[in-house]
Amino acid sequence: MGTLKDRFKAKADTAAVEIKDLLKEHGTKVIGEVQLSQVYQGMRGITGLVSETSLLDSQEGIRFRGYSIPELQEKLPKAKNGSEPLPEGLFYLMLIGELPTEADVADLSAMWQRRSHVPNHVFDAIDALPVTAHPMTMFVSAIMALQTESNFAKRYAEGINKKDYWEPVFDDAMDLIARLPRVAAYIYRRKYKNNQHIQPNGLLDWAGNLAHMLGFEDESFKELMRLYMTIHADHEGGNVSAHTTHLVGSALSDPYLSLAAGMNGLAGPLHGLANQEVVKWIFEMREQLKNESPSREEIGEYVKQTLNSGKVVPGYGHAVLRKTDPRFTAQMEFGKKHMPNDPLVQTVWNIYEEVPPILQSLGKIKNPWPNVDAHSGALLVHYGMVEYEFYTVLFGVSRALGVLASLIWDRALAFPLERPKSVTTELVKKWLKGEDNIWGE
């Protein structure tokens, strides 16, 4: 069957021919209209990217190469005696476009184990930061320190044919994914566990080994990591972390530079940092109400108080989705299976009952439903990971799977430098008066 790299090359060659033919026949076809409000309000809904790994539907939620999250939970290989999908399987699916066999997943786990050695200077870079630094600051610094290992940077400096760019990008992506769990666990143990580190276990799968190095040996926590790493891996190409990685990569910055940029985007409160904000908000609510298990009525009043103070309820709303996030549902089902009586998890479920009707009553909220961030923190707290500042690092380890798979495809398909046109408000006003045709009309 050949190696994963061989299989990818065969898929990429076929896709490149198909895309070339599509552009030859349909390259001048108009695919949509752009409204002035979209230009000023975050380019929402403007189709301007191709990302093969996943597609987000406003009603159905995320699909990875056509498969929904429930289908992935059913069809992807699992760890021995486990019930959650292995993230190695999802990465294979995103990269190759086909469901992997158990042997494919075992091969990928072994490959990542072989590539997982982290050079000492990376730990030195982390240690050079004050222990008070945010975990995401440490995480991005570590990725930048790893850049010294870039195959693409070396090959490009030597002079590589552009048709071969994808190959060192593939190797960089594999090395990066393999090393991120070790880096993340090092940050966690340094900041929160008195610098007491745990060596990797070469017999464990990628996510199971992450759980082990973090210091959590409960088998159900390893299952949570497998689920968490799978459902957070990708959310099509337009979100900040995915788009930023793609954009920086389009300048032929190597995967280390590109992923570091994407992770800086993930660290924003409106993106990956939101899972931290959710747990913080719930803790503050419980403290103010002096009740570990507030009633639905108490929650409703606190939600109204939050909204009346000009703040948002973290974990609710999404730029695209118009229903409950399937990733939220997957985590809720995990909670019902493993921790149905946990007070914090029950509070998350009560918030789920209270918040959407309140937001709907405001009449101006497009999506009152919970997203992935509304639940993930409560599951982690159950197992004793109460350090909510660290949650975004876990998100980042997972998101690397999708954005790096996409980056390999970007180079295989020779996507060019991304450079959209911008205009000034003064030019827009002239266009509205008919004095300029900035959009070619």
CSV table of C-alpha atoms in Angstrom, one decimal, residues 41-357:
chain,number,residue,atom,x,y,z
A,41,GLN,CA,-17.8,43.4,9.4
A,42,GLY,CA,-15.1,40.7,9.3
A,43,MET,CA,-15.7,39.3,5.8
A,44,ARG,CA,-18.4,37.1,7.3
A,45,GLY,CA,-19.8,34.6,4.7
A,46,ILE,CA,-17.5,35.7,1.9
A,47,THR,CA,-16.3,32.5,0.1
A,48,GLY,CA,-12.6,33.1,-0.6
A,49,LEU,CA,-10.7,30.0,0.5
A,50,VAL,CA,-10.4,26.3,-0.4
A,51,SER,CA,-9.8,24.0,2.6
A,52,GLU,CA,-10.2,20.3,1.8
A,53,THR,CA,-10.0,18.9,5.3
A,54,SER,CA,-13.5,19.9,6.6
A,55,LEU,CA,-16.6,21.8,5.8
A,56,LEU,CA,-18.9,23.7,8.2
A,57,ASP,CA,-22.6,23.7,7.5
A,58,SER,CA,-24.7,26.3,9.5
A,59,GLN,CA,-27.3,23.6,10.3
A,60,GLU,CA,-25.4,20.3,10.3
A,61,GLY,CA,-22.2,21.5,11.9
A,62,ILE,CA,-18.7,20.3,11.0
A,63,ARG,CA,-18.1,17.5,8.6
A,64,PHE,CA,-14.6,16.1,8.2
A,65,ARG,CA,-14.2,14.9,4.6
A,66,GLY,CA,-18.0,14.4,4.6
A,67,TYR,CA,-18.2,12.6,7.9
A,68,SER,CA,-20.1,14.1,10.9
A,69,ILE,CA,-18.8,13.8,14.5
A,70,PRO,CA,-21.2,10.9,15.4
A,71,GLU,CA,-20.0,9.1,12.3
A,72,LEU,CA,-16.4,9.6,13.2
A,73,GLN,CA,-17.1,8.2,16.7
A,74,GLU,CA,-18.6,5.1,15.0
A,75,LYS,CA,-16.2,4.6,12.1
A,76,LEU,CA,-12.7,5.7,13.2
A,77,PRO,CA,-10.4,3.2,14.9
A,78,LYS,CA,-10.3,3.2,18.7
A,79,ALA,CA,-7.7,2.4,21.4
A,80,LYS,CA,-7.9,-1.1,22.8
A,81,ASN,CA,-10.9,-1.3,25.1
A,82,GLY,CA,-11.7,2.3,24.2
A,83,SER,CA,-14.9,3.9,22.7
A,84,GLU,CA,-13.6,7.2,21.5
A,85,PRO,CA,-12.0,7.8,18.1
A,86,LEU,CA,-8.2,8.1,17.9
A,87,PRO,CA,-7.1,11.5,16.5
A,88,GLU,CA,-4.5,9.7,14.4
A,89,GLY,CA,-7.4,8.3,12.4
A,90,LEU,CA,-8.9,11.8,11.9
A,91,PHE,CA,-5.6,13.2,10.7
A,92,TYR,CA,-5.3,10.3,8.2
A,93,LEU,CA,-8.8,11.0,7.0
A,94,MET,CA,-8.2,14.8,6.6
A,95,LEU,CA,-4.9,14.2,4.8
A,96,ILE,CA,-5.9,11.2,2.5
A,97,GLY,CA,-9.7,11.7,2.3
A,98,GLU,CA,-10.4,8.0,3.1
A,99,LEU,CA,-11.2,6.3,6.4
A,100,PRO,CA,-8.1,4.6,7.8
A,101,THR,CA,-7.7,1.0,8.9
A,102,GLU,CA,-6.5,0.0,12.3
A,103,ALA,CA,-3.1,-0.8,10.7
A,104,ASP,CA,-3.0,2.7,9.2
A,105,VAL,CA,-3.6,4.3,12.6
A,106,ALA,CA,-1.0,2.1,14.3
A,107,ASP,CA,1.5,3.1,11.6
A,108,LEU,CA,0.8,6.8,12.2
A,109,SER,CA,1.0,6.4,16.0
A,110,ALA,CA,4.4,4.7,15.5
A,111,MET,CA,5.6,7.4,13.1
A,112,TRP,CA,4.7,10.2,15.6
A,113,GLN,CA,6.4,8.3,18.4
A,114,ARG,CA,9.6,8.1,16.3
A,115,ARG,CA,9.5,11.8,15.6
A,116,SER,CA,8.6,13.0,19.1
A,117,HIS,CA,12.0,13.9,20.4
A,118,VAL,CA,12.1,17.6,21.5
A,119,PRO,CA,15.5,19.3,21.5
A,120,ASN,CA,16.8,20.6,24.8
A,121,HIS,CA,16.9,24.2,23.6
A,122,VAL,CA,13.1,24.2,23.3
A,123,PHE,CA,12.8,23.4,27.0
A,124,ASP,CA,15.4,26.1,27.6
A,125,ALA,CA,13.2,28.6,25.7
A,126,ILE,CA,10.2,27.7,27.8
A,127,ASP,CA,12.2,27.9,31.0
A,128,ALA,CA,13.5,31.4,30.0
A,129,LEU,CA,10.0,32.7,30.4
A,130,PRO,CA,8.7,33.6,33.8
A,131,VAL,CA,6.4,30.9,35.3
A,132,THR,CA,3.7,33.6,35.5
A,133,ALA,CA,3.6,33.8,31.6
A,134,HIS,CA,0.4,32.6,30.0
A,135,PRO,CA,0.6,29.0,28.9
A,136,MET,CA,-0.1,30.1,25.3
A,137,THR,CA,2.8,32.4,25.4
A,138,MET,CA,5.0,29.5,26.4
A,139,PHE,CA,3.4,27.3,23.8
A,140,VAL,CA,4.0,29.7,20.9
A,141,SER,CA,7.5,30.4,22.1
A,142,ALA,CA,8.2,26.6,22.1
A,143,ILE,CA,6.9,26.3,18.5
A,144,MET,CA,9.2,29.1,17.4
A,145,ALA,CA,12.1,27.5,19.2
A,146,LEU,CA,11.4,24.2,17.3
A,147,GLN,CA,11.7,26.1,14.0
A,148,THR,CA,15.4,25.4,14.1
A,149,GLU,CA,14.4,21.8,13.0
A,150,SER,CA,12.5,22.9,9.9
A,151,ASN,CA,13.1,20.6,6.9
A,152,PHE,CA,11.4,23.1,4.6
A,153,ALA,CA,13.6,26.1,5.7
A,154,LYS,CA,16.7,24.0,5.1
A,155,ARG,CA,15.6,22.6,1.7
A,156,TYR,CA,14.4,26.1,0.5
A,157,ALA,CA,17.7,27.7,1.4
A,158,GLU,CA,19.5,24.9,-0.6
A,159,GLY,CA,17.2,25.5,-3.6
A,160,ILE,CA,14.3,23.1,-4.0
A,161,ASN,CA,12.0,22.8,-7.0
A,162,LYS,CA,8.6,24.3,-6.1
A,163,LYS,CA,6.8,21.2,-7.2
A,164,ASP,CA,8.5,19.4,-4.3
A,165,TYR,CA,7.7,22.0,-1.7
A,166,TRP,CA,5.0,19.7,-0.2
A,167,GLU,CA,7.5,17.0,0.8
A,168,PRO,CA,9.5,18.9,3.5
A,169,VAL,CA,6.3,20.6,4.6
A,170,PHE,CA,4.9,17.1,5.1
A,171,ASP,CA,7.9,16.2,7.2
A,172,ASP,CA,7.8,19.4,9.2
A,173,ALA,CA,4.1,18.8,9.9
A,174,MET,CA,4.7,15.3,11.1
A,175,ASP,CA,7.5,16.4,13.3
A,176,LEU,CA,5.5,19.2,14.8
A,177,ILE,CA,2.4,17.1,15.5
A,178,ALA,CA,4.6,14.4,17.1
A,179,ARG,CA,6.3,16.9,19.4
A,180,LEU,CA,3.4,19.1,20.5
A,181,PRO,CA,2.1,16.8,23.2
A,182,ARG,CA,5.6,16.7,24.9
A,183,VAL,CA,5.8,20.5,24.7
A,184,ALA,CA,2.3,21.0,26.1
A,185,ALA,CA,2.8,18.6,29.0
A,186,TYR,CA,6.1,20.2,29.8
A,187,ILE,CA,4.4,23.6,30.0
A,188,TYR,CA,1.6,22.2,32.3
A,189,ARG,CA,4.0,20.4,34.6
A,190,ARG,CA,6.4,23.4,34.8
A,191,LYS,CA,3.7,26.0,35.5
A,192,TYR,CA,1.3,24.0,37.8
A,193,LYS,CA,3.1,21.0,39.1
A,194,ASN,CA,6.3,22.4,40.5
A,195,ASN,CA,8.4,21.5,37.5
A,196,GLN,CA,7.9,17.8,38.1
A,197,HIS,CA,8.0,16.3,34.6
A,198,ILE,CA,6.8,12.9,33.4
A,199,GLN,CA,8.6,11.1,30.6
A,200,PRO,CA,6.7,9.9,27.5
A,201,ASN,CA,5.3,6.3,27.3
A,202,GLY,CA,6.2,5.0,23.9
A,203,LEU,CA,3.5,2.3,24.1
A,204,LEU,CA,0.7,4.7,24.2
A,205,ASP,CA,-1.2,6.4,21.4
A,206,TRP,CA,-0.7,10.1,20.7
A,207,ALA,CA,-3.5,11.5,22.9
A,208,GLY,CA,-3.1,8.8,25.5
A,209,ASN,CA,0.5,9.7,25.9
A,210,LEU,CA,-0.4,13.3,26.2
A,211,ALA,CA,-2.7,12.4,29.1
A,212,HIS,CA,0.1,10.4,30.7
A,213,MET,CA,2.7,13.2,30.4
A,214,LEU,CA,0.2,15.7,31.9
A,215,GLY,CA,-0.1,13.4,34.9
A,216,PHE,CA,-3.5,11.9,34.4
A,217,GLU,CA,-3.6,8.1,34.4
A,218,ASP,CA,-7.4,7.6,34.6
A,219,GLU,CA,-8.4,5.6,31.5
A,220,SER,CA,-11.5,7.8,31.0
A,221,PHE,CA,-9.3,10.9,31.0
A,222,LYS,CA,-7.3,9.3,28.2
A,223,GLU,CA,-10.6,8.7,26.4
A,224,LEU,CA,-11.5,12.4,26.9
A,225,MET,CA,-8.2,13.5,25.4
A,226,ARG,CA,-8.9,11.2,22.4
A,227,LEU,CA,-12.3,12.8,21.9
A,228,TYR,CA,-11.1,16.3,22.7
A,229,MET,CA,-8.2,16.1,20.2
A,230,THR,CA,-10.6,14.8,17.5
A,231,ILE,CA,-13.4,17.3,17.8
A,232,HIS,CA,-11.2,20.4,18.1
A,233,ALA,CA,-8.9,19.4,15.2
A,234,ASP,CA,-10.5,21.5,12.4
A,235,HIS,CA,-13.4,23.8,11.7
A,236,GLU,CA,-13.0,24.5,7.9
A,237,GLY,CA,-10.5,27.1,6.7
A,238,GLY,CA,-12.0,30.5,7.6
A,239,ASN,CA,-11.6,30.5,11.4
A,240,VAL,CA,-8.7,32.6,12.7
A,241,SER,CA,-6.2,29.9,13.6
A,242,ALA,CA,-6.8,28.0,10.3
A,243,HIS,CA,-6.8,31.1,8.1
A,244,THR,CA,-3.8,32.6,9.8
A,245,THR,CA,-1.8,29.4,9.4
A,246,HIS,CA,-2.8,29.2,5.7
A,247,LEU,CA,-2.1,32.9,5.1
A,248,VAL,CA,1.4,32.9,6.7
A,249,GLY,CA,2.1,29.6,4.9
A,250,SER,CA,1.2,31.2,1.6
A,251,ALA,CA,4.3,33.4,2.0
A,252,LEU,CA,6.3,30.1,2.1
A,253,SER,CA,6.9,30.5,5.7
A,254,ASP,CA,7.7,27.1,7.0
A,255,PRO,CA,5.1,25.1,9.1
A,256,TYR,CA,6.7,26.1,12.4
A,257,LEU,CA,6.4,29.8,11.6
A,258,SER,CA,2.9,29.3,10.2
A,259,LEU,CA,1.6,27.3,13.1
A,260,ALA,CA,3.0,29.7,15.6
A,261,ALA,CA,1.1,32.5,13.9
A,262,GLY,CA,-2.1,30.5,13.9
A,263,MET,CA,-1.7,29.7,17.6
A,264,ASN,CA,-1.3,33.4,18.3
A,265,GLY,CA,-4.7,33.8,16.8
A,266,LEU,CA,-6.1,30.9,18.8
A,267,ALA,CA,-5.0,32.7,21.9
A,268,GLY,CA,-7.6,35.4,21.4
A,269,PRO,CA,-10.7,35.7,23.6
A,270,LEU,CA,-13.0,35.4,20.6
A,271,HIS,CA,-11.4,32.2,19.4
A,272,GLY,CA,-9.6,29.5,21.5
A,273,LEU,CA,-9.4,31.4,24.7
A,274,ALA,CA,-13.1,31.2,25.0
A,275,ASN,CA,-13.0,27.8,26.7
A,276,GLN,CA,-11.0,29.5,29.5
A,277,GLU,CA,-13.6,32.3,29.6
A,278,VAL,CA,-16.5,29.8,30.1
A,279,VAL,CA,-15.1,28.1,33.2
A,280,LYS,CA,-14.0,31.5,34.6
A,281,TRP,CA,-17.6,32.8,34.1
A,282,ILE,CA,-19.1,29.7,35.8
A,283,PHE,CA,-16.7,29.9,38.8
A,284,GLU,CA,-17.5,33.6,39.2
A,285,MET,CA,-21.3,32.9,39.1
A,286,ARG,CA,-21.0,30.1,41.7
A,287,GLU,CA,-18.9,32.4,43.9
A,288,GLN,CA,-21.4,35.3,43.6
A,289,LEU,CA,-24.4,33.1,44.2
A,290,LYS,CA,-22.5,31.2,47.0
A,291,ASN,CA,-23.9,28.0,45.5
A,292,GLU,CA,-21.9,25.2,43.9
A,293,SER,CA,-25.1,23.9,42.2
A,294,PRO,CA,-27.2,27.0,41.3
A,295,SER,CA,-30.8,26.4,40.2
A,296,ARG,CA,-32.0,27.1,36.7
A,297,GLU,CA,-33.8,30.2,38.0
A,298,GLU,CA,-30.6,31.5,39.7
A,299,ILE,CA,-28.6,30.8,36.5
A,300,GLY,CA,-31.3,32.7,34.4
A,301,GLU,CA,-31.0,35.7,36.6
A,302,TYR,CA,-27.2,35.7,36.5
A,303,VAL,CA,-27.3,35.4,32.7
A,304,LYS,CA,-29.6,38.5,32.5
A,305,GLN,CA,-27.2,40.3,34.9
A,306,THR,CA,-24.3,39.5,32.6
A,307,LEU,CA,-26.1,40.7,29.5
A,308,ASN,CA,-27.4,43.9,31.2
A,309,SER,CA,-23.8,44.8,32.2
A,310,GLY,CA,-22.8,44.8,28.5
A,311,LYS,CA,-21.0,41.5,28.6
A,312,VAL,CA,-21.6,38.3,26.6
A,313,VAL,CA,-22.3,34.8,27.9
A,314,PRO,CA,-19.1,33.0,26.9
A,315,GLY,CA,-19.5,29.7,25.0
A,316,TYR,CA,-22.7,30.8,23.3
A,317,GLY,CA,-23.0,31.9,19.7
A,318,HIS,CA,-21.0,31.1,16.6
A,319,ALA,CA,-20.0,33.0,13.4
A,320,VAL,CA,-21.5,30.3,11.2
A,321,LEU,CA,-23.5,27.7,13.2
A,322,ARG,CA,-27.2,28.2,13.7
A,323,LYS,CA,-27.9,25.3,15.9
A,324,THR,CA,-26.3,23.5,18.9
A,325,ASP,CA,-22.7,22.7,18.1
A,326,PRO,CA,-22.3,18.9,17.5
A,327,ARG,CA,-19.0,19.2,19.3
A,328,PHE,CA,-20.9,20.4,22.4
A,329,THR,CA,-23.3,17.5,22.0
A,330,ALA,CA,-20.4,15.0,21.8
A,331,GLN,CA,-19.0,16.3,25.1
A,332,MET,CA,-22.4,16.3,26.7
A,333,GLU,CA,-22.8,12.6,25.9
A,334,PHE,CA,-19.3,11.9,27.3
A,335,GLY,CA,-20.3,13.7,30.5
A,336,LYS,CA,-23.5,11.7,30.8
A,337,LYS,CA,-21.5,8.5,30.4
A,338,HIS,CA,-18.6,9.2,32.7
A,339,MET,CA,-19.7,11.9,35.2
A,340,PRO,CA,-23.5,12.3,35.2
A,341,ASN,CA,-23.6,13.6,38.9
A,342,ASP,CA,-20.8,16.1,38.7
A,343,PRO,CA,-22.1,19.5,39.9
A,344,LEU,CA,-20.1,21.6,37.4
A,345,VAL,CA,-21.1,19.4,34.5
A,346,GLN,CA,-24.8,19.6,35.6
A,347,THR,CA,-24.5,23.4,35.8
A,348,VAL,CA,-23.3,23.4,32.2
A,349,TRP,CA,-26.4,21.4,31.3
A,350,ASN,CA,-28.6,23.8,33.2
A,351,ILE,CA,-27.0,26.8,31.5
A,352,TYR,CA,-27.8,25.0,28.2
A,353,GLU,CA,-31.5,25.0,29.2
A,354,GLU,CA,-31.6,28.6,30.3
A,355,VAL,CA,-29.4,30.7,28.0
A,356,PRO,CA,-30.8,30.1,24.5
A,357,PRO,CA,-34.4,31.2,25.3
